[in-house]
Amino acid sequence: MSKYLKAIFKSRPNRFIAICELEGVEVKAHVPNTGRCKELLIEGVEVFLRVSDNPKRKTKYSLIFVVNKGELVSLHSQDANRVVFEAINEGKIKELQGYSEISSEKTFHNSRIDIYLKKTLNDGSLEDCYCEVKGVTLIKDGIAQFPDAPTERGSKHLRELLKLKKEGHRAVVFFLIQHPAGDYFRPNWENDPQFAETLKRVNSEGVEILVYKSINTLDEVKIDDKSLDFSLDK
């Protein structure tokens, strides 16, 4: 039996809450994605809710998946971190292979970077890598784009990665496309030119960009272990 319940999306009164119709009854569901998602969460679309048994929660349900363009799209933005972490740990990300240790949420200055990798070289020196993960759900003209709403926090993360790079660390921003229809990536110049400009600048100064996408089913969300192309042009 699936751990998800099929429902119909009705409205989103604020960024944290969705009103859905479940078996003919309207229920409130938590939306684990602070993006606008307005191209996904359209009245009448099919969604899948996960039930929580935590009595302290304000809402019993979480809206985890939405059907768009015939595909199951993951709206759980924090789940992108888990998917990428597991993929690196299992050696599925060829650009991030060879590290002996992996941990999550490494603090640097005033930020917490999602994934930290390190290994000791033959000469005893340390080689490490800071990796920030961004989940991507917006598809425009067949191209995955980030962000779908302006994000100063996202630009801050990029600037922190550049600081790390300049201090001698490897720095990576990892875009996980959570919409299976996306096979190519570009920053969203139209919605957030500051983020796009910052991404282009930090990449030119050594911050690496990796783009992969997830394979989504109700039973499992995992990574497609083939890296995708991207463009930073307008």
PDB file of N, CA and C in Angstrom, residues 57-138:
ATOM      1  N   ARG A  57       1.858  18.496  15.011  1.00  0.00           N
ATOM      2  CA  ARG A  57       1.816  19.230  13.739  1.00  0.00           C
ATOM      3  C   ARG A  57       0.482  19.951  13.582  1.00  0.00           C
ATOM      4  N   LYS A  58       0.549  21.124  12.950  1.00  0.00           N
ATOM      5  CA  LYS A  58      -0.670  21.883  12.693  1.00  0.00           C
ATOM      6  C   LYS A  58      -1.474  21.259  11.548  1.00  0.00           C
ATOM      7  N   THR A  59      -0.772  20.598  10.644  1.00  0.00           N
ATOM      8  CA  THR A  59      -1.446  19.950   9.520  1.00  0.00           C
ATOM      9  C   THR A  59      -1.122  18.463   9.522  1.00  0.00           C
ATOM     10  N   LYS A  60      -2.087  17.658   9.177  1.00  0.00           N
ATOM     11  CA  LYS A  60      -1.913  16.213   9.176  1.00  0.00           C
ATOM     12  C   LYS A  60      -1.194  15.734   7.927  1.00  0.00           C
ATOM     13  N   TYR A  61      -1.246  16.564   6.847  1.00  0.00           N
ATOM     14  CA  TYR A  61      -0.737  16.124   5.556  1.00  0.00           C
ATOM     15  C   TYR A  61       0.400  17.026   5.065  1.00  0.00           C
ATOM     16  N   SER A  62       1.242  16.454   4.212  1.00  0.00           N
ATOM     17  CA  SER A  62       2.251  17.220   3.472  1.00  0.00           C
ATOM     18  C   SER A  62       2.077  16.937   1.990  1.00  0.00           C
ATOM     19  N   LEU A  63       2.148  17.994   1.192  1.00  0.00           N
ATOM     20  CA  LEU A  63       2.012  17.853  -0.260  1.00  0.00           C
ATOM     21  C   LEU A  63       3.402  17.569  -0.829  1.00  0.00           C
ATOM     22  N   ILE A  64       3.643  16.337  -1.234  1.00  0.00           N
ATOM     23  CA  ILE A  64       4.982  15.913  -1.633  1.00  0.00           C
ATOM     24  C   ILE A  64       5.162  15.887  -3.152  1.00  0.00           C
ATOM     25  N   PHE A  65       4.153  15.430  -3.885  1.00  0.00           N
ATOM     26  CA  PHE A  65       4.265  15.326  -5.342  1.00  0.00           C
ATOM     27  C   PHE A  65       3.090  16.021  -6.019  1.00  0.00           C
ATOM     28  N   VAL A  66       3.346  16.524  -7.225  1.00  0.00           N
ATOM     29  CA  VAL A  66       2.294  17.055  -8.087  1.00  0.00           C
ATOM     30  C   VAL A  66       2.534  16.496  -9.489  1.00  0.00           C
ATOM     31  N   VAL A  67       1.469  16.234 -10.199  1.00  0.00           N
ATOM     32  CA  VAL A  67       1.578  15.741 -11.576  1.00  0.00           C
ATOM     33  C   VAL A  67       1.578  16.936 -12.526  1.00  0.00           C
ATOM     34  N   ASN A  68       2.617  17.023 -13.366  1.00  0.00           N
ATOM     35  CA  ASN A  68       2.745  18.126 -14.322  1.00  0.00           C
ATOM     36  C   ASN A  68       3.372  17.588 -15.598  1.00  0.00           C
ATOM     37  N   LYS A  69       2.787  17.948 -16.723  1.00  0.00           N
ATOM     38  CA  LYS A  69       3.284  17.473 -18.027  1.00  0.00           C
ATOM     39  C   LYS A  69       3.371  15.951 -18.061  1.00  0.00           C
ATOM     40  N   GLY A  70       2.460  15.304 -17.344  1.00  0.00           N
ATOM     41  CA  GLY A  70       2.431  13.845 -17.297  1.00  0.00           C
ATOM     42  C   GLY A  70       3.506  13.233 -16.430  1.00  0.00           C
ATOM     43  N   GLU A  71       4.229  14.060 -15.686  1.00  0.00           N
ATOM     44  CA  GLU A  71       5.335  13.578 -14.852  1.00  0.00           C
ATOM     45  C   GLU A  71       5.038  13.807 -13.371  1.00  0.00           C
ATOM     46  N   LEU A  72       5.632  12.967 -12.540  1.00  0.00           N
ATOM     47  CA  LEU A  72       5.528  13.112 -11.093  1.00  0.00           C
ATOM     48  C   LEU A  72       6.668  14.026 -10.627  1.00  0.00           C
ATOM     49  N   VAL A  73       6.301  15.212 -10.140  1.00  0.00           N
ATOM     50  CA  VAL A  73       7.288  16.225  -9.751  1.00  0.00           C
ATOM     51  C   VAL A  73       7.391  16.264  -8.229  1.00  0.00           C
ATOM     52  N   SER A  74       8.608  16.215  -7.713  1.00  0.00           N
ATOM     53  CA  SER A  74       8.827  16.290  -6.272  1.00  0.00           C
ATOM     54  C   SER A  74       8.840  17.752  -5.834  1.00  0.00           C
ATOM     55  N   LEU A  75       7.967  18.097  -4.888  1.00  0.00           N
ATOM     56  CA  LEU A  75       7.931  19.454  -4.337  1.00  0.00           C
ATOM     57  C   LEU A  75       8.676  19.561  -3.010  1.00  0.00           C
ATOM     58  N   HIS A  76       9.256  18.476  -2.568  1.00  0.00           N
ATOM     59  CA  HIS A  76       9.954  18.455  -1.274  1.00  0.00           C
ATOM     60  C   HIS A  76      11.368  18.979  -1.482  1.00  0.00           C
ATOM     61  N   SER A  77      11.546  20.293  -1.327  1.00  0.00           N
ATOM     62  CA  SER A  77      12.835  20.897  -1.671  1.00  0.00           C
ATOM     63  C   SER A  77      13.967  20.366  -0.806  1.00  0.00           C
ATOM     64  N   GLN A  78      13.710  20.112   0.484  1.00  0.00           N
ATOM     65  CA  GLN A  78      14.776  19.596   1.343  1.00  0.00           C
ATOM     66  C   GLN A  78      15.155  18.158   0.993  1.00  0.00           C
ATOM     67  N   ASP A  79      14.256  17.436   0.342  1.00  0.00           N
ATOM     68  CA  ASP A  79      14.572  16.063  -0.045  1.00  0.00           C
ATOM     69  C   ASP A  79      15.676  16.031  -1.092  1.00  0.00           C
ATOM     70  N   ALA A  80      15.864  17.147  -1.806  1.00  0.00           N
ATOM     71  CA  ALA A  80      16.965  17.220  -2.773  1.00  0.00           C
ATOM     72  C   ALA A  80      18.299  16.970  -2.081  1.00  0.00           C
ATOM     73  N   ASN A  81      18.457  17.499  -0.860  1.00  0.00           N
ATOM     74  CA  ASN A  81      19.698  17.285  -0.114  1.00  0.00           C
ATOM     75  C   ASN A  81      19.933  15.805   0.157  1.00  0.00           C
ATOM     76  N   ARG A  82      18.865  15.110   0.585  1.00  0.00           N
ATOM     77  CA  ARG A  82      18.989  13.671   0.861  1.00  0.00           C
ATOM     78  C   ARG A  82      19.355  12.902  -0.398  1.00  0.00           C
ATOM     79  N   VAL A  83      18.672  13.204  -1.494  1.00  0.00           N
ATOM     80  CA  VAL A  83      18.911  12.483  -2.750  1.00  0.00           C
ATOM     81  C   VAL A  83      20.361  12.654  -3.207  1.00  0.00           C
ATOM     82  N   VAL A  84      20.848  13.887  -3.149  1.00  0.00           N
ATOM     83  CA  VAL A  84      22.226  14.161  -3.583  1.00  0.00           C
ATOM     84  C   VAL A  84      23.227  13.534  -2.617  1.00  0.00           C
ATOM     85  N   PHE A  85      22.976  13.662  -1.320  1.00  0.00           N
ATOM     86  CA  PHE A  85      23.872  13.075  -0.318  1.00  0.00           C
ATOM     87  C   PHE A  85      24.013  11.575  -0.540  1.00  0.00           C
ATOM     88  N   GLU A  86      22.891  10.885  -0.708  1.00  0.00           N
ATOM     89  CA  GLU A  86      22.930   9.437  -0.907  1.00  0.00           C
ATOM     90  C   GLU A  86      23.641   9.074  -2.210  1.00  0.00           C
ATOM     91  N   ALA A  87      23.399   9.860  -3.251  1.00  0.00           N
ATOM     92  CA  ALA A  87      24.028   9.570  -4.543  1.00  0.00           C
ATOM     93  C   ALA A  87      25.547   9.715  -4.465  1.00  0.00           C
ATOM     94  N   ILE A  88      26.010  10.758  -3.769  1.00  0.00           N
ATOM     95  CA  ILE A  88      27.457  10.934  -3.588  1.00  0.00           C
ATOM     96  C   ILE A  88      28.020   9.783  -2.769  1.00  0.00           C
ATOM     97  N   ASN A  89      27.327   9.432  -1.697  1.00  0.00           N
ATOM     98  CA  ASN A  89      27.779   8.373  -0.801  1.00  0.00           C
ATOM     99  C   ASN A  89      27.868   7.029  -1.518  1.00  0.00           C
ATOM    100  N   GLU A  90      26.988   6.836  -2.506  1.00  0.00           N
ATOM    101  CA  GLU A  90      26.970   5.583  -3.265  1.00  0.00           C
ATOM    102  C   GLU A  90      27.862   5.641  -4.505  1.00  0.00           C
ATOM    103  N   GLY A  91      28.587   6.730  -4.682  1.00  0.00           N
ATOM    104  CA  GLY A  91      29.523   6.853  -5.796  1.00  0.00           C
ATOM    105  C   GLY A  91      28.875   7.092  -7.149  1.00  0.00           C
ATOM    106  N   LYS A  92      27.641   7.615  -7.157  1.00  0.00           N
ATOM    107  CA  LYS A  92      26.923   7.803  -8.419  1.00  0.00           C
ATOM    108  C   LYS A  92      27.227   9.139  -9.101  1.00  0.00           C
ATOM    109  N   ILE A  93      27.866  10.052  -8.373  1.00  0.00           N
ATOM    110  CA  ILE A  93      28.212  11.351  -8.955  1.00  0.00           C
ATOM    111  C   ILE A  93      29.691  11.321  -9.311  1.00  0.00           C
ATOM    112  N   LYS A  94      29.973  11.149 -10.592  1.00  0.00           N
ATOM    113  CA  LYS A  94      31.360  10.895 -11.000  1.00  0.00           C
ATOM    114  C   LYS A  94      32.285  12.056 -10.640  1.00  0.00           C
ATOM    115  N   GLU A  95      31.747  13.282 -10.652  1.00  0.00           N
ATOM    116  CA  GLU A  95      32.587  14.446 -10.352  1.00  0.00           C
ATOM    117  C   GLU A  95      32.934  14.542  -8.865  1.00  0.00           C
ATOM    118  N   LEU A  96      32.224  13.785  -8.029  1.00  0.00           N
ATOM    119  CA  LEU A  96      32.442  13.864  -6.583  1.00  0.00           C
ATOM    120  C   LEU A  96      32.834  12.513  -5.994  1.00  0.00           C
ATOM    121  N   GLN A  97      33.497  11.696  -6.784  1.00  0.00           N
ATOM    122  CA  GLN A  97      33.971  10.410  -6.307  1.00  0.00           C
ATOM    123  C   GLN A  97      35.351  10.557  -5.669  1.00  0.00           C
ATOM    124  N   GLY A  98      35.697   9.595  -4.823  1.00  0.00           N
ATOM    125  CA  GLY A  98      37.048   9.543  -4.270  1.00  0.00           C
ATOM    126  C   GLY A  98      37.215  10.147  -2.889  1.00  0.00           C
ATOM    127  N   TYR A  99      36.157  10.745  -2.350  1.00  0.00           N
ATOM    128  CA  TYR A  99      36.252  11.296  -0.996  1.00  0.00           C
ATOM    129  C   TYR A  99      35.980  10.199   0.030  1.00  0.00           C
ATOM    130  N   SER A 100      36.694  10.245   1.132  1.00  0.00           N
ATOM    131  CA  SER A 100      36.574   9.181   2.136  1.00  0.00           C
ATOM    132  C   SER A 100      35.548   9.502   3.212  1.00  0.00           C
ATOM    133  N   GLU A 101      35.214  10.784   3.351  1.00  0.00           N
ATOM    134  CA  GLU A 101      34.240  11.180   4.364  1.00  0.00           C
ATOM    135  C   GLU A 101      33.221  12.138   3.762  1.00  0.00           C
ATOM    136  N   ILE A 102      31.974  12.002   4.196  1.00  0.00           N
ATOM    137  CA  ILE A 102      30.907  12.887   3.754  1.00  0.00           C
ATOM    138  C   ILE A 102      30.013  13.207   4.942  1.00  0.00           C
ATOM    139  N   SER A 103      29.683  14.468   5.095  1.00  0.00           N
ATOM    140  CA  SER A 103      28.794  14.879   6.176  1.00  0.00           C
ATOM    141  C   SER A 103      27.868  15.976   5.667  1.00  0.00           C
ATOM    142  N   SER A 104      26.820  16.245   6.424  1.00  0.00           N
ATOM    143  CA  SER A 104      25.849  17.252   5.993  1.00  0.00           C
ATOM    144  C   SER A 104      25.909  18.484   6.880  1.00  0.00           C
ATOM    145  N   GLU A 105      25.488  19.601   6.304  1.00  0.00           N
ATOM    146  CA  GLU A 105      25.361  20.877   7.001  1.00  0.00           C
ATOM    147  C   GLU A 105      26.646  21.290   7.724  1.00  0.00           C
ATOM    148  N   LYS A 106      27.627  21.656   6.945  1.00  0.00           N
ATOM    149  CA  LYS A 106      28.899  22.155   7.468  1.00  0.00           C
ATOM    150  C   LYS A 106      28.812  23.679   7.602  1.00  0.00           C
ATOM    151  N   THR A 107      29.089  24.189   8.797  1.00  0.00           N
ATOM    152  CA  THR A 107      29.004  25.631   9.029  1.00  0.00           C
ATOM    153  C   THR A 107      30.238  26.334   8.489  1.00  0.00           C
ATOM    154  N   PHE A 108      29.986  27.438   7.769  1.00  0.00           N
ATOM    155  CA  PHE A 108      31.075  28.278   7.270  1.00  0.00           C
ATOM    156  C   PHE A 108      30.627  29.723   7.397  1.00  0.00           C
ATOM    157  N   HIS A 109      31.385  30.521   8.170  1.00  0.00           N
ATOM    158  CA  HIS A 109      31.006  31.908   8.435  1.00  0.00           C
ATOM    159  C   HIS A 109      29.563  31.944   8.947  1.00  0.00           C
ATOM    160  N   ASN A 110      28.680  32.647   8.227  1.00  0.00           N
ATOM    161  CA  ASN A 110      27.291  32.764   8.684  1.00  0.00           C
ATOM    162  C   ASN A 110      26.352  31.835   7.921  1.00  0.00           C
ATOM    163  N   SER A 111      26.894  30.866   7.232  1.00  0.00           N
ATOM    164  CA  SER A 111      26.061  29.967   6.434  1.00  0.00           C
ATOM    165  C   SER A 111      26.322  28.513   6.813  1.00  0.00           C
ATOM    166  N   ARG A 112      25.347  27.685   6.482  1.00  0.00           N
ATOM    167  CA  ARG A 112      25.529  26.239   6.585  1.00  0.00           C
ATOM    168  C   ARG A 112      25.461  25.676   5.173  1.00  0.00           C
ATOM    169  N   ILE A 113      26.574  25.091   4.730  1.00  0.00           N
ATOM    170  CA  ILE A 113      26.640  24.499   3.399  1.00  0.00           C
ATOM    171  C   ILE A 113      26.120  23.065   3.496  1.00  0.00           C
ATOM    172  N   ASP A 114      25.345  22.645   2.509  1.00  0.00           N
ATOM    173  CA  ASP A 114      24.574  21.405   2.625  1.00  0.00           C
ATOM    174  C   ASP A 114      25.429  20.151   2.820  1.00  0.00           C
ATOM    175  N   ILE A 115      26.503  20.018   2.029  1.00  0.00           N
ATOM    176  CA  ILE A 115      27.282  18.768   2.066  1.00  0.00           C
ATOM    177  C   ILE A 115      28.774  19.097   2.115  1.00  0.00           C
ATOM    178  N   TYR A 116      29.497  18.365   2.948  1.00  0.00           N
ATOM    179  CA  TYR A 116      30.936  18.551   3.079  1.00  0.00           C
ATOM    180  C   TYR A 116      31.641  17.224   2.830  1.00  0.00           C
ATOM    181  N   LEU A 117      32.662  17.265   1.968  1.00  0.00           N
ATOM    182  CA  LEU A 117      33.426  16.069   1.606  1.00  0.00           C
ATOM    183  C   LEU A 117      34.901  16.313   1.897  1.00  0.00           C
ATOM    184  N   LYS A 118      35.590  15.245   2.289  1.00  0.00           N
ATOM    185  CA  LYS A 118      37.031  15.411   2.482  1.00  0.00           C
ATOM    186  C   LYS A 118      37.756  14.090   2.314  1.00  0.00           C
ATOM    187  N   LYS A 119      39.043  14.205   2.028  1.00  0.00           N
ATOM    188  CA  LYS A 119      39.916  13.037   1.936  1.00  0.00           C
ATOM    189  C   LYS A 119      41.332  13.468   2.270  1.00  0.00           C
ATOM    190  N   THR A 120      42.120  12.520   2.750  1.00  0.00           N
ATOM    191  CA  THR A 120      43.522  12.778   3.061  1.00  0.00           C
ATOM    192  C   THR A 120      44.378  12.244   1.925  1.00  0.00           C
ATOM    193  N   LEU A 121      45.242  13.100   1.394  1.00  0.00           N
ATOM    194  CA  LEU A 121      46.099  12.718   0.278  1.00  0.00           C
ATOM    195  C   LEU A 121      47.325  11.956   0.776  1.00  0.00           C
ATOM    196  N   ASN A 122      48.076  11.400  -0.166  1.00  0.00           N
ATOM    197  CA  ASN A 122      49.245  10.576   0.189  1.00  0.00           C
ATOM    198  C   ASN A 122      50.291  11.342   0.983  1.00  0.00           C
ATOM    199  N   ASP A 123      50.370  12.653   0.742  1.00  0.00           N
ATOM    200  CA  ASP A 123      51.366  13.447   1.470  1.00  0.00           C
ATOM    201  C   ASP A 123      50.861  13.920   2.831  1.00  0.00           C
ATOM    202  N   GLY A 124      49.658  13.466   3.201  1.00  0.00           N
ATOM    203  CA  GLY A 124      49.101  13.827   4.501  1.00  0.00           C
ATOM    204  C   GLY A 124      48.250  15.081   4.507  1.00  0.00           C
ATOM    205  N   SER A 125      48.216  15.781   3.382  1.00  0.00           N
ATOM    206  CA  SER A 125      47.419  17.008   3.316  1.00  0.00           C
ATOM    207  C   SER A 125      45.936  16.677   3.109  1.00  0.00           C
ATOM    208  N   LEU A 126      45.094  17.641   3.424  1.00  0.00           N
ATOM    209  CA  LEU A 126      43.646  17.469   3.331  1.00  0.00           C
ATOM    210  C   LEU A 126      43.110  18.113   2.061  1.00  0.00           C
ATOM    211  N   GLU A 127      42.246  17.390   1.378  1.00  0.00           N
ATOM    212  CA  GLU A 127      41.532  17.962   0.235  1.00  0.00           C
ATOM    213  C   GLU A 127      40.042  17.867   0.542  1.00  0.00           C
ATOM    214  N   ASP A 128      39.348  18.997   0.471  1.00  0.00           N
ATOM    215  CA  ASP A 128      37.928  18.957   0.815  1.00  0.00           C
ATOM    216  C   ASP A 128      37.069  19.688  -0.209  1.00  0.00           C
ATOM    217  N   CYS A 129      35.764  19.561  -0.041  1.00  0.00           N
ATOM    218  CA  CYS A 129      34.813  20.118  -0.993  1.00  0.00           C
ATOM    219  C   CYS A 129      33.531  20.503  -0.263  1.00  0.00           C
ATOM    220  N   TYR A 130      33.077  21.721  -0.514  1.00  0.00           N
ATOM    221  CA  TYR A 130      31.790  22.190   0.002  1.00  0.00           C
ATOM    222  C   TYR A 130      30.792  22.178  -1.150  1.00  0.00           C
ATOM    223  N   CYS A 131      29.627  21.575  -0.908  1.00  0.00           N
ATOM    224  CA  CYS A 131      28.631  21.404  -1.968  1.00  0.00           C
ATOM    225  C   CYS A 131      27.275  21.934  -1.488  1.00  0.00           C
ATOM    226  N   GLU A 132      26.753  22.927  -2.183  1.00  0.00           N
ATOM    227  CA  GLU A 132      25.436  23.490  -1.868  1.00  0.00           C
ATOM    228  C   GLU A 132      24.422  22.951  -2.870  1.00  0.00           C
ATOM    229  N   VAL A 133      23.285  22.438  -2.378  1.00  0.00           N
ATOM    230  CA  VAL A 133      22.282  21.789  -3.226  1.00  0.00           C
ATOM    231  C   VAL A 133      21.082  22.710  -3.425  1.00  0.00           C
ATOM    232  N   LYS A 134      20.626  22.814  -4.671  1.00  0.00           N
ATOM    233  CA  LYS A 134      19.426  23.577  -4.998  1.00  0.00           C
ATOM    234  C   LYS A 134      18.462  22.676  -5.773  1.00  0.00           C
ATOM    235  N   GLY A 135      17.245  22.523  -5.249  1.00  0.00           N
ATOM    236  CA  GLY A 135      16.226  21.753  -5.950  1.00  0.00           C
ATOM    237  C   GLY A 135      15.517  22.611  -6.982  1.00  0.00           C
ATOM    238  N   VAL A 136      15.326  22.074  -8.174  1.00  0.00           N
ATOM    239  CA  VAL A 136      14.762  22.836  -9.298  1.00  0.00           C
ATOM    240  C   VAL A 136      13.461  22.180  -9.755  1.00  0.00           C
ATOM    241  N   THR A 137      12.374  22.946  -9.755  1.00  0.00           N
ATOM    242  CA  THR A 137      11.087  22.400 -10.200  1.00  0.00           C
ATOM    243  C   THR A 137      10.497  23.160 -11.384  1.00  0.00           C
ATOM    244  N   LEU A 138      11.037  24.342 -11.681  1.00  0.00           N
ATOM    245  CA  LEU A 138      10.471  25.172 -12.756  1.00  0.00           C
ATOM    246  C   LEU A 138      10.989  24.734 -14.118  1.00  0.00           C
TER     247      LEU A 138
END
